[in-house]
PDB file of C-alpha atoms in Angstrom:
ATOM      1  CA  UNK X   1     -22.504 -18.617 -41.287  1.00  0.00           C
ATOM      2  CA  UNK X   2     -21.684 -21.526 -39.445  1.00  0.00           C
ATOM      3  CA  UNK X   3     -18.134 -21.306 -40.104  1.00  0.00           C
ATOM      4  CA  UNK X   4     -17.990 -17.771 -38.751  1.00  0.00           C
ATOM      5  CA  UNK X   5     -19.299 -19.063 -35.608  1.00  0.00           C
ATOM      6  CA  UNK X   6     -16.847 -21.707 -35.580  1.00  0.00           C
ATOM      7  CA  UNK X   7     -14.121 -19.319 -35.836  1.00  0.00           C
ATOM      8  CA  UNK X   8     -15.304 -16.796 -33.331  1.00  0.00           C
ATOM      9  CA  UNK X   9     -16.082 -20.072 -30.916  1.00  0.00           C
ATOM     10  CA  UNK X  10     -12.187 -20.962 -31.097  1.00  0.00           C
ATOM     11  CA  UNK X  11     -11.087 -17.391 -30.948  1.00  0.00           C
ATOM     12  CA  UNK X  12     -13.280 -17.153 -27.410  1.00  0.00           C
ATOM     13  CA  UNK X  13     -11.689 -20.491 -26.356  1.00  0.00           C
ATOM     14  CA  UNK X  14      -8.069 -19.401 -26.923  1.00  0.00           C
ATOM     15  CA  UNK X  15      -8.707 -16.332 -24.901  1.00  0.00           C
ATOM     16  CA  UNK X  16     -10.322 -18.105 -22.197  1.00  0.00           C
ATOM     17  CA  UNK X  17      -7.276 -20.455 -22.443  1.00  0.00           C
ATOM     18  CA  UNK X  18      -4.820 -17.502 -22.252  1.00  0.00           C
ATOM     19  CA  UNK X  19      -6.795 -16.233 -19.021  1.00  0.00           C
ATOM     20  CA  UNK X  20      -6.934 -19.369 -17.219  1.00  0.00           C
ATOM     21  CA  UNK X  21      -2.746 -19.320 -17.832  1.00  0.00           C
ATOM     22  CA  UNK X  22      -2.236 -15.706 -17.099  1.00  0.00           C
ATOM     23  CA  UNK X  23      -4.153 -16.407 -13.692  1.00  0.00           C
ATOM     24  CA  UNK X  24      -2.013 -19.693 -12.932  1.00  0.00           C
ATOM     25  CA  UNK X  25       1.421 -17.863 -13.295  1.00  0.00           C
ATOM     26  CA  UNK X  26       0.463 -14.631 -10.883  1.00  0.00           C
ATOM     27  CA  UNK X  27       2.375 -15.607  -7.450  1.00  0.00           C
ATOM     28  CA  UNK X  28       1.926 -14.611  -4.184  1.00  0.00           C
ATOM     29  CA  UNK X  29       4.604 -13.757  -1.416  1.00  0.00           C
ATOM     30  CA  UNK X  30       4.173 -13.968   2.195  1.00  0.00           C
ATOM     31  CA  UNK X  31       5.566 -11.991   5.316  1.00  0.00           C
ATOM     32  CA  UNK X  32       5.610 -12.842   9.004  1.00  0.00           C
ATOM     33  CA  UNK X  33       5.896  -9.471  10.917  1.00  0.00           C
ATOM     34  CA  UNK X  34       5.700  -8.746  14.750  1.00  0.00           C
ATOM     35  CA  UNK X  35       4.472  -5.303  16.068  1.00  0.00           C
ATOM     36  CA  UNK X  36       6.247  -4.650  19.197  1.00  0.00           C
ATOM     37  CA  UNK X  37       7.703  -2.461  21.492  1.00  0.00           C
ATOM     38  CA  UNK X  38      10.998  -0.761  21.384  1.00  0.00           C
ATOM     39  CA  UNK X  39      12.979   2.846  21.965  1.00  0.00           C
ATOM     40  CA  UNK X  40      14.513   5.181  19.752  1.00  0.00           C
ATOM     41  CA  UNK X  41      17.122   7.595  21.118  1.00  0.00           C
ATOM     42  CA  UNK X  42      17.084  10.812  19.694  1.00  0.00           C
ATOM     43  CA  UNK X  43      20.612  13.563  19.332  1.00  0.00           C
ATOM     44  CA  UNK X  44      20.062  14.904  22.600  1.00  0.00           C
ATOM     45  CA  UNK X  45      20.273  11.175  24.146  1.00  0.00           C
ATOM     46  CA  UNK X  46      16.275  11.435  25.005  1.00  0.00           C
ATOM     47  CA  UNK X  47      15.259   7.974  24.870  1.00  0.00           C
ATOM     48  CA  UNK X  48      11.730   7.377  23.564  1.00  0.00           C
ATOM     49  CA  UNK X  49       9.308   4.886  23.730  1.00  0.00           C
ATOM     50  CA  UNK X  50       8.095   3.631  20.247  1.00  0.00           C
ATOM     51  CA  UNK X  51       6.280   0.858  18.541  1.00  0.00           C
ATOM     52  CA  UNK X  52       7.330  -0.867  15.595  1.00  0.00           C
ATOM     53  CA  UNK X  53       7.618  -3.673  13.313  1.00  0.00           C
ATOM     54  CA  UNK X  54       9.871  -6.580  12.892  1.00  0.00           C
ATOM     55  CA  UNK X  55      10.031  -8.819   9.751  1.00  0.00           C
ATOM     56  CA  UNK X  56      10.620 -12.804   9.841  1.00  0.00           C
ATOM     57  CA  UNK X  57      12.216 -12.701  13.406  1.00  0.00           C
ATOM     58  CA  UNK X  58      14.232  -9.561  13.015  1.00  0.00           C
ATOM     59  CA  UNK X  59      14.064  -6.727  15.748  1.00  0.00           C
ATOM     60  CA  UNK X  60      11.523  -4.118  16.251  1.00  0.00           C
ATOM     61  CA  UNK X  61      12.400  -1.017  13.798  1.00  0.00           C
ATOM     62  CA  UNK X  62      10.563   2.393  13.102  1.00  0.00           C
ATOM     63  CA  UNK X  63      10.037   2.206  10.342  1.00  0.00           C
ATOM     64  CA  UNK X  64       9.910  -1.619   9.628  1.00  0.00           C
ATOM     65  CA  UNK X  65      11.980  -2.929   6.815  1.00  0.00           C
ATOM     66  CA  UNK X  66      10.812  -2.111   3.768  1.00  0.00           C
ATOM     67  CA  UNK X  67       8.572  -5.259   2.037  1.00  0.00           C
ATOM     68  CA  UNK X  68       8.690  -5.984  -1.334  1.00  0.00           C
ATOM     69  CA  UNK X  69       6.133  -7.585  -3.997  1.00  0.00           C
ATOM     70  CA  UNK X  70       7.978  -9.610  -6.747  1.00  0.00           C
ATOM     71  CA  UNK X  71       6.757  -7.851 -10.228  1.00  0.00           C
ATOM     72  CA  UNK X  72       5.236 -10.791 -10.988  1.00  0.00           C
ATOM     73  CA  UNK X  73       3.316 -11.561  -8.254  1.00  0.00           C
ATOM     74  CA  UNK X  74      -0.184 -10.225  -7.618  1.00  0.00           C
ATOM     75  CA  UNK X  75      -1.099 -11.479  -4.119  1.00  0.00           C
ATOM     76  CA  UNK X  76       0.629 -10.236  -0.881  1.00  0.00           C
ATOM     77  CA  UNK X  77       0.049 -12.216   2.294  1.00  0.00           C
ATOM     78  CA  UNK X  78       0.920 -10.688   6.110  1.00  0.00           C
ATOM     79  CA  UNK X  79       0.852 -12.550   9.089  1.00  0.00           C
ATOM     80  CA  UNK X  80       1.017 -10.163  12.025  1.00  0.00           C
ATOM     81  CA  UNK X  81       1.836 -11.182  15.644  1.00  0.00           C
ATOM     82  CA  UNK X  82       0.952  -8.634  18.189  1.00  0.00           C
ATOM     83  CA  UNK X  83       3.290  -8.394  20.718  1.00  0.00           C
ATOM     84  CA  UNK X  84       1.519  -4.770  21.775  1.00  0.00           C
ATOM     85  CA  UNK X  85      -0.606  -3.993  24.950  1.00  0.00           C
ATOM     86  CA  UNK X  86      -3.410  -3.183  22.645  1.00  0.00           C
ATOM     87  CA  UNK X  87      -5.204  -4.552  19.444  1.00  0.00           C
ATOM     88  CA  UNK X  88      -3.827  -3.285  16.364  1.00  0.00           C
ATOM     89  CA  UNK X  89      -4.000  -4.260  12.551  1.00  0.00           C
ATOM     90  CA  UNK X  90      -2.745  -3.264   9.204  1.00  0.00           C
ATOM     91  CA  UNK X  91      -3.695  -1.606   5.932  1.00  0.00           C
ATOM     92  CA  UNK X  92      -1.794  -0.329   3.012  1.00  0.00           C
ATOM     93  CA  UNK X  93      -2.767   3.310   1.630  1.00  0.00           C
ATOM     94  CA  UNK X  94      -4.113   2.821  -2.101  1.00  0.00           C
ATOM     95  CA  UNK X  95      -4.527  -0.873  -1.744  1.00  0.00           C
ATOM     96  CA  UNK X  96      -8.054  -2.751  -1.059  1.00  0.00           C
ATOM     97  CA  UNK X  97      -7.286  -5.516   1.614  1.00  0.00           C
ATOM     98  CA  UNK X  98      -9.190  -8.634   0.324  1.00  0.00           C
ATOM     99  CA  UNK X  99     -10.124 -10.422   3.721  1.00  0.00           C
ATOM    100  CA  UNK X 100     -11.124  -7.430   5.768  1.00  0.00           C
ATOM    101  CA  UNK X 101     -13.789  -7.887   7.947  1.00  0.00           C
ATOM    102  CA  UNK X 102     -13.451  -4.703   9.596  1.00  0.00           C
ATOM    103  CA  UNK X 103     -14.359  -2.085  10.431  1.00  0.00           C
ATOM    104  CA  UNK X 104     -14.189  -2.246  13.834  1.00  0.00           C
ATOM    105  CA  UNK X 105     -16.292   0.426  16.211  1.00  0.00           C
ATOM    106  CA  UNK X 106     -15.759   1.668  19.646  1.00  0.00           C
ATOM    107  CA  UNK X 107     -17.796   0.708  22.411  1.00  0.00           C
ATOM    108  CA  UNK X 108     -21.465   1.849  21.836  1.00  0.00           C
ATOM    109  CA  UNK X 109     -20.489   1.980  18.053  1.00  0.00           C
ATOM    110  CA  UNK X 110     -19.941   5.275  18.545  1.00  0.00           C
ATOM    111  CA  UNK X 111     -17.207   5.751  16.155  1.00  0.00           C
ATOM    112  CA  UNK X 112     -14.625   3.585  13.740  1.00  0.00           C
ATOM    113  CA  UNK X 113     -11.759   2.418  16.027  1.00  0.00           C
ATOM    114  CA  UNK X 114      -9.895   0.509  13.311  1.00  0.00           C
ATOM    115  CA  UNK X 115     -10.345   0.236   9.388  1.00  0.00           C
ATOM    116  CA  UNK X 116      -9.731  -3.083   9.245  1.00  0.00           C
ATOM    117  CA  UNK X 117     -10.180  -6.765  11.420  1.00  0.00           C
ATOM    118  CA  UNK X 118      -7.875  -6.356  14.771  1.00  0.00           C
ATOM    119  CA  UNK X 119      -5.524  -8.587  16.212  1.00  0.00           C
ATOM    120  CA  UNK X 120      -5.563  -8.792  19.748  1.00  0.00           C
ATOM    121  CA  UNK X 121      -2.401  -8.814  21.860  1.00  0.00           C
ATOM    122  CA  UNK X 122      -0.702 -12.047  21.693  1.00  0.00           C
ATOM    123  CA  UNK X 123      -2.363 -13.172  18.852  1.00  0.00           C
ATOM    124  CA  UNK X 124      -1.856 -13.499  15.123  1.00  0.00           C
ATOM    125  CA  UNK X 125      -3.753 -12.779  12.414  1.00  0.00           C
ATOM    126  CA  UNK X 126      -4.023 -12.749   8.604  1.00  0.00           C
ATOM    127  CA  UNK X 127      -4.095  -9.604   6.188  1.00  0.00           C
ATOM    128  CA  UNK X 128      -4.181 -10.432   2.293  1.00  0.00           C
ATOM    129  CA  UNK X 129      -4.660  -8.201  -0.715  1.00  0.00           C
ATOM    130  CA  UNK X 130      -5.210 -10.290  -3.696  1.00  0.00           C
ATOM    131  CA  UNK X 131      -4.632  -7.307  -6.660  1.00  0.00           C
ATOM    132  CA  UNK X 132      -1.721  -5.571  -5.547  1.00  0.00           C
ATOM    133  CA  UNK X 133      -0.920  -2.777  -7.573  1.00  0.00           C
ATOM    134  CA  UNK X 134       2.690  -1.625  -8.723  1.00  0.00           C
ATOM    135  CA  UNK X 135       4.233   1.324  -7.246  1.00  0.00           C
ATOM    136  CA  UNK X 136       5.472   2.467  -3.666  1.00  0.00           C
ATOM    137  CA  UNK X 137       2.941   2.429  -0.831  1.00  0.00           C
ATOM    138  CA  UNK X 138       2.680   2.929   3.087  1.00  0.00           C
ATOM    139  CA  UNK X 139       1.871  -0.357   5.402  1.00  0.00           C
ATOM    140  CA  UNK X 140       0.736   1.072   8.666  1.00  0.00           C
ATOM    141  CA  UNK X 141      -1.989   0.417  11.205  1.00  0.00           C
ATOM    142  CA  UNK X 142      -5.339   0.711  10.727  1.00  0.00           C
ATOM    143  CA  UNK X 143      -6.489   0.954  14.156  1.00  0.00           C
ATOM    144  CA  UNK X 144      -6.562   4.401  15.811  1.00  0.00           C
ATOM    145  CA  UNK X 145      -4.007   5.466  13.514  1.00  0.00           C
ATOM    146  CA  UNK X 146      -3.499   8.939  15.261  1.00  0.00           C
ATOM    147  CA  UNK X 147      -2.085   6.812  17.855  1.00  0.00           C
ATOM    148  CA  UNK X 148      -0.532   3.754  16.458  1.00  0.00           C
ATOM    149  CA  UNK X 149       1.138   5.243  13.418  1.00  0.00           C
ATOM    150  CA  UNK X 150       2.426   8.197  15.683  1.00  0.00           C
ATOM    151  CA  UNK X 151       4.052   5.658  17.924  1.00  0.00           C
ATOM    152  CA  UNK X 152       5.840   4.029  14.729  1.00  0.00           C
ATOM    153  CA  UNK X 153       3.780   1.543  13.104  1.00  0.00           C
ATOM    154  CA  UNK X 154       4.623   1.936   9.500  1.00  0.00           C
ATOM    155  CA  UNK X 155       6.800   0.676   6.716  1.00  0.00           C
ATOM    156  CA  UNK X 156       7.218   1.122   3.195  1.00  0.00           C
ATOM    157  CA  UNK X 157       5.803  -1.728   0.671  1.00  0.00           C
ATOM    158  CA  UNK X 158       6.860  -1.813  -3.112  1.00  0.00           C
ATOM    159  CA  UNK X 159       6.065  -3.547  -6.355  1.00  0.00           C
ATOM    160  CA  UNK X 160       7.937  -3.078  -9.523  1.00  0.00           C
ATOM    161  CA  UNK X 161       5.618  -3.426 -12.744  1.00  0.00           C
ATOM    162  CA  UNK X 162       8.340  -5.343 -14.580  1.00  0.00           C
ATOM    163  CA  UNK X 163      11.444  -6.884 -13.005  1.00  0.00           C
ATOM    164  CA  UNK X 164      14.818  -6.001 -14.337  1.00  0.00           C
ATOM    165  CA  UNK X 165      16.420  -8.155 -17.493  1.00  0.00           C
ATOM    166  CA  UNK X 166      20.310  -8.413 -17.076  1.00  0.00           C
ATOM    167  CA  UNK X 167      21.818  -6.898 -20.203  1.00  0.00           C
ATOM    168  CA  UNK X 168      18.174  -6.440 -21.787  1.00  0.00           C
ATOM    169  CA  UNK X 169      16.096  -3.897 -19.763  1.00  0.00           C
ATOM    170  CA  UNK X 170      15.948  -1.830 -16.469  1.00  0.00           C
ATOM    171  CA  UNK X 171      13.160  -2.589 -14.067  1.00  0.00           C
ATOM    172  CA  UNK X 172       9.972  -0.442 -14.253  1.00  0.00           C
ATOM    173  CA  UNK X 173       8.296   1.326 -11.348  1.00  0.00           C
ATOM    174  CA  UNK X 174       5.089   1.845 -13.356  1.00  0.00           C
ATOM    175  CA  UNK X 175       4.529   0.476 -16.564  1.00  0.00           C
ATOM    176  CA  UNK X 176       6.625   2.073 -19.218  1.00  0.00           C
ATOM    177  CA  UNK X 177       8.534   4.079 -16.349  1.00  0.00           C
ATOM    178  CA  UNK X 178      12.194   2.362 -16.136  1.00  0.00           C
ATOM    179  CA  UNK X 179      14.571   3.084 -13.137  1.00  0.00           C
ATOM    180  CA  UNK X 180      17.999   1.664 -12.497  1.00  0.00           C
ATOM    181  CA  UNK X 181      18.794   3.057  -9.114  1.00  0.00           C
ATOM    182  CA  UNK X 182      16.215   3.894  -5.828  1.00  0.00           C
ATOM    183  CA  UNK X 183      16.152   5.359  -2.585  1.00  0.00           C
ATOM    184  CA  UNK X 184      13.072   5.144  -0.583  1.00  0.00           C
ATOM    185  CA  UNK X 185      12.822   7.824   2.161  1.00  0.00           C
ATOM    186  CA  UNK X 186       9.932   7.613   4.887  1.00  0.00           C
ATOM    187  CA  UNK X 187       9.348  11.020   7.315  1.00  0.00           C
ATOM    188  CA  UNK X 188       8.081  10.995  10.692  1.00  0.00           C
ATOM    189  CA  UNK X 189       8.062  13.431  13.664  1.00  0.00           C
ATOM    190  CA  UNK X 190       8.384  12.643  17.372  1.00  0.00           C
ATOM    191  CA  UNK X 191       6.930  14.694  20.180  1.00  0.00           C
ATOM    192  CA  UNK X 192       8.524  12.819  23.363  1.00  0.00           C
ATOM    193  CA  UNK X 193       5.866  13.700  25.908  1.00  0.00           C
ATOM    194  CA  UNK X 194       3.076  12.356  23.862  1.00  0.00           C
ATOM    195  CA  UNK X 195       4.751   9.015  22.879  1.00  0.00           C
ATOM    196  CA  UNK X 196       5.640   8.891  26.707  1.00  0.00           C
ATOM    197  CA  UNK X 197       1.868   9.457  27.763  1.00  0.00           C
ATOM    198  CA  UNK X 198       0.915   6.795  25.086  1.00  0.00           C
ATOM    199  CA  UNK X 199       3.168   4.100  26.546  1.00  0.00           C
ATOM    200  CA  UNK X 200       2.033   4.880  30.047  1.00  0.00           C
ATOM    201  CA  UNK X 201       6.008   5.382  31.471  1.00  0.00           C
ATOM    202  CA  UNK X 202       6.535   6.500  34.778  1.00  0.00           C
ATOM    203  CA  UNK X 203       5.497  10.340  35.407  1.00  0.00           C
ATOM    204  CA  UNK X 204       3.817  10.705  32.100  1.00  0.00           C
ATOM    205  CA  UNK X 205       0.762  12.664  31.764  1.00  0.00           C
ATOM    206  CA  UNK X 206      -2.471  10.403  30.582  1.00  0.00           C
ATOM    207  CA  UNK X 207      -2.862  10.391  26.586  1.00  0.00           C
ATOM    208  CA  UNK X 208      -5.916  12.167  25.407  1.00  0.00           C
ATOM    209  CA  UNK X 209      -5.167  13.375  21.891  1.00  0.00           C
ATOM    210  CA  UNK X 210      -2.331  13.506  19.339  1.00  0.00           C
ATOM    211  CA  UNK X 211      -4.450  16.396  17.652  1.00  0.00           C
ATOM    212  CA  UNK X 212      -2.051  19.083  19.284  1.00  0.00           C
ATOM    213  CA  UNK X 213       1.188  17.444  19.772  1.00  0.00           C
ATOM    214  CA  UNK X 214       4.240  19.401  19.262  1.00  0.00           C
ATOM    215  CA  UNK X 215       7.244  17.342  17.848  1.00  0.00           C
ATOM    216  CA  UNK X 216      10.575  18.008  18.993  1.00  0.00           C
ATOM    217  CA  UNK X 217      12.661  15.843  16.778  1.00  0.00           C
ATOM    218  CA  UNK X 218      12.097  14.618  12.817  1.00  0.00           C
ATOM    219  CA  UNK X 219      12.970  11.388  11.169  1.00  0.00           C
ATOM    220  CA  UNK X 220      14.229  10.173   7.940  1.00  0.00           C
ATOM    221  CA  UNK X 221      13.952   6.261   7.866  1.00  0.00           C
ATOM    222  CA  UNK X 222      13.918   6.482  11.804  1.00  0.00           C
ATOM    223  CA  UNK X 223      17.190   8.439  11.945  1.00  0.00           C
ATOM    224  CA  UNK X 224      17.002  11.740  13.496  1.00  0.00           C
ATOM    225  CA  UNK X 225      19.720  14.309  13.270  1.00  0.00           C
ATOM    226  CA  UNK X 226      21.081  17.569  15.370  1.00  0.00           C
TER     227      UNK X 226
END
């Protein structure tokens, strides 16, 4: 009986050591992105005001450049600098934001304005996911999404379940699902009158709601075609 207890204790100790080792090898990746204002030119020459993301000091784009979480990393950290005229925030649909101090309510606590903590204009906020799952996901504003996502605050995020090993195996999008080619397509639509109203450009009507927007243009990875 005593011998069996020692064997079980040794097995438990080994398992704990393995867990500690595995936890120590999980990595993290950090991105510094900026939310800002730019314009998109439609096929008929219409200049549409949009809001987008720039990664690591790049230019503001709609959608923002895809973010990649390496297969061996479990943690994603995004430092968001807000160059917009209003508060903004981040969330990733299907992933759990680990340091979320939201939601943020409208004045008087009548309704939720933001699903996660906000970053003020001119400020920088940190958003962190400690258990990032494999797959392809959508990063977007968590503040008034009907307004801010419509304006262009979105970007793809991907993490492979396993990295490719040269001459041995292909990358795996999900466990047991290998691939050797990929193409990420992000679809969006634009109602130029709604964008002008949100941006407050000269001559535009005041913004009220995006519930009844009427798209005139449709985008694939930020490009609209005749």
